[in-house]
XYZ file of C-alpha atoms in Angstrom:
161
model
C 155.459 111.094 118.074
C 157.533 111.835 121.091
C 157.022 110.123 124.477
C 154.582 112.888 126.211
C 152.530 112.776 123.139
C 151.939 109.483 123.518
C 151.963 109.010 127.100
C 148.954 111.631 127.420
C 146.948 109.116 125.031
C 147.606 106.654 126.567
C 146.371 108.173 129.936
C 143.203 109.907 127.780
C 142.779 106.567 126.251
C 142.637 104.812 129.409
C 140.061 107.012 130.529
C 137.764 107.157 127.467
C 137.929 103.314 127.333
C 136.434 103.054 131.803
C 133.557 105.126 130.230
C 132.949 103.149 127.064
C 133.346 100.237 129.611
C 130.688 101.347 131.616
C 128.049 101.557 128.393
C 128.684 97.580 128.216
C 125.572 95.961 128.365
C 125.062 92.876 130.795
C 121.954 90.394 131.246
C 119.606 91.562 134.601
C 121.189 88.991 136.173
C 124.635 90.129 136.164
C 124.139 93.588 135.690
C 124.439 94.062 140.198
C 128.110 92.200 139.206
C 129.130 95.265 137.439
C 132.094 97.132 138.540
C 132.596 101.116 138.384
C 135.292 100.998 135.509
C 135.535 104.738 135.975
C 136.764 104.947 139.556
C 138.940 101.675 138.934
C 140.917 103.307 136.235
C 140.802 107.210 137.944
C 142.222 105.285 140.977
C 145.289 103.596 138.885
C 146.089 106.999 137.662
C 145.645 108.571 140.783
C 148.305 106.211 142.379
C 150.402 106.164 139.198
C 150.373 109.718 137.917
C 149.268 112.087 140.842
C 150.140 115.398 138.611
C 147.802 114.058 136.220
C 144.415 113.290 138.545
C 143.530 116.225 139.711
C 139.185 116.833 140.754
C 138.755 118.736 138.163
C 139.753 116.043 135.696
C 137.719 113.650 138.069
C 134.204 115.738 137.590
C 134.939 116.383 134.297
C 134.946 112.705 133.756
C 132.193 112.052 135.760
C 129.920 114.364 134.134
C 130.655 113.249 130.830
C 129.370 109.288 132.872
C 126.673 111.037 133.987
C 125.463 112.361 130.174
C 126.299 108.384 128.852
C 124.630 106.773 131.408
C 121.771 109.359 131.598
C 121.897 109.895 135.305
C 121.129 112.574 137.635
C 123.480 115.220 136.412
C 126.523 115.709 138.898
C 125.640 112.812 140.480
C 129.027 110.462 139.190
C 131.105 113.756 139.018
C 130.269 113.903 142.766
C 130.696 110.728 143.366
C 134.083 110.556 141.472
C 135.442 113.448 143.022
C 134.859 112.387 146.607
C 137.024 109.179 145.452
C 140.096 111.213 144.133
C 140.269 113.802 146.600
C 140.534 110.264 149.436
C 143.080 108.814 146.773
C 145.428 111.914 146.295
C 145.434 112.720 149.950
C 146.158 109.074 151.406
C 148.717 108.601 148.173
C 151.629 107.767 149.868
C 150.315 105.421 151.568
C 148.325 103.500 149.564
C 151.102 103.465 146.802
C 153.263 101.314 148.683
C 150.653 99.631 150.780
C 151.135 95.386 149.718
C 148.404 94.446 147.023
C 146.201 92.980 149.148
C 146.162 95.780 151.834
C 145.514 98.100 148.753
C 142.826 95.865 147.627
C 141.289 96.556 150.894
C 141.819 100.189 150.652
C 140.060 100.213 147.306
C 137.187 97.794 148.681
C 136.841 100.546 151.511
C 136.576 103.748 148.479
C 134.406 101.602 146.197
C 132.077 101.070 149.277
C 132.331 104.833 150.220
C 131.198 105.907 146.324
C 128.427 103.392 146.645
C 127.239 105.168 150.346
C 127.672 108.426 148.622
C 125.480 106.961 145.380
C 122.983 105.767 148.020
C 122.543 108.999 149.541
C 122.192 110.981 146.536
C 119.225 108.683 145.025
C 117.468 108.647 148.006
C 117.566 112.635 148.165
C 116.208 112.112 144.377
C 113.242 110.637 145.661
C 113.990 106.732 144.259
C 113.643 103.905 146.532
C 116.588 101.740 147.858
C 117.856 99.173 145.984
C 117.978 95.396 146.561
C 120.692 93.820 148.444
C 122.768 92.272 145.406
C 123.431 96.142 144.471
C 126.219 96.186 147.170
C 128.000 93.386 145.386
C 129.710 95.653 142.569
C 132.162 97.012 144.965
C 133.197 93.629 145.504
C 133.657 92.940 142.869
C 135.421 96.364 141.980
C 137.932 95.594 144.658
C 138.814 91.822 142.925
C 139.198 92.751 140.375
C 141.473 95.639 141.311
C 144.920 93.500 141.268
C 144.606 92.797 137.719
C 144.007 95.774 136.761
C 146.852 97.381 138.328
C 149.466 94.846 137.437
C 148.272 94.846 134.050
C 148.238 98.715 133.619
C 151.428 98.764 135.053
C 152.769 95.990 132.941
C 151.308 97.890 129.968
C 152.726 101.060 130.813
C 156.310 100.001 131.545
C 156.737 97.865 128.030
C 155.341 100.885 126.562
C 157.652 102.938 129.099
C 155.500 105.623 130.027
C 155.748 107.764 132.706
């Protein structure tokens, strides 16, 4: 297999895996604990490979979140697309931003998605949800350094572009 073969796996792999993520089930306690796996790994690749994010790719992925989690359909594609279009167009920055500024700057999108996720329930007629559900952003955000250093440490022993 030749290096492009294999580096769009491993991007489509890295993808499949945030939505398989996502199915994971987690005791009612910790379910509010929960991070979006989705926009965490559509934000790596959004920093990482910006030719390769595009919205398109971004609803496509959401709706395909929206059929596995059984959700209002559109409503993650939405949600996921507001979050790349912010990514790609404050890219620059954010790339060489230190980690814990970017952590910020991820803690600011993940809170964003979760205003946007508000709004579109409450259109949908279902009533808001308890405090503790604002804690997966949180959460989202630190975890975020890991996840980057270790995608990037994955990708560069497996030197990908």
């Amino acid at each position: 297999m030749n290096k492009q073969r294999i580096s769009l796996l491993w991007f489509m792999g890295t993808l499949a895996f945030a939505l398989l993520s996502m199915l994971v089930p987690l005791p009612g306690v910790l379910q509010p604990f929960k991070p979006y796996w989705p926009a965490l790994f559509l934000l790596y690749w959004s920093l990482e490979s910006s030719d390769r994010v595009t919205l398109g790719l971004a609803f496509l992925i959401g709706l395909f979140a929206d059929l596995l989690d059984g959700v209002l359909l559109g409503e993650q594609a939405l949600r996921l697309c507001a979050l790349v279009f912010i990514a790609l167009r404050f890219r620059s920055r954010l790339r060489f931003f230190p980690m814990w500024q970017q952590t910020l700057a991820v803690l600011a999108l993940l809170l964003n998605d979760r205003v946007l996720l508000l709004i579109v329930r409450t259109f949908a007629g279902e009533p808001l949800p308890p405090a503790t559900w604002w804690v997966s952003p949180f959460v989202g955000a630190a975890l975020w350094p890991f996840l980057f250093l270790l995608m990037d440490d994955l990708r560069m022993r497996l030197r990908l572009q």
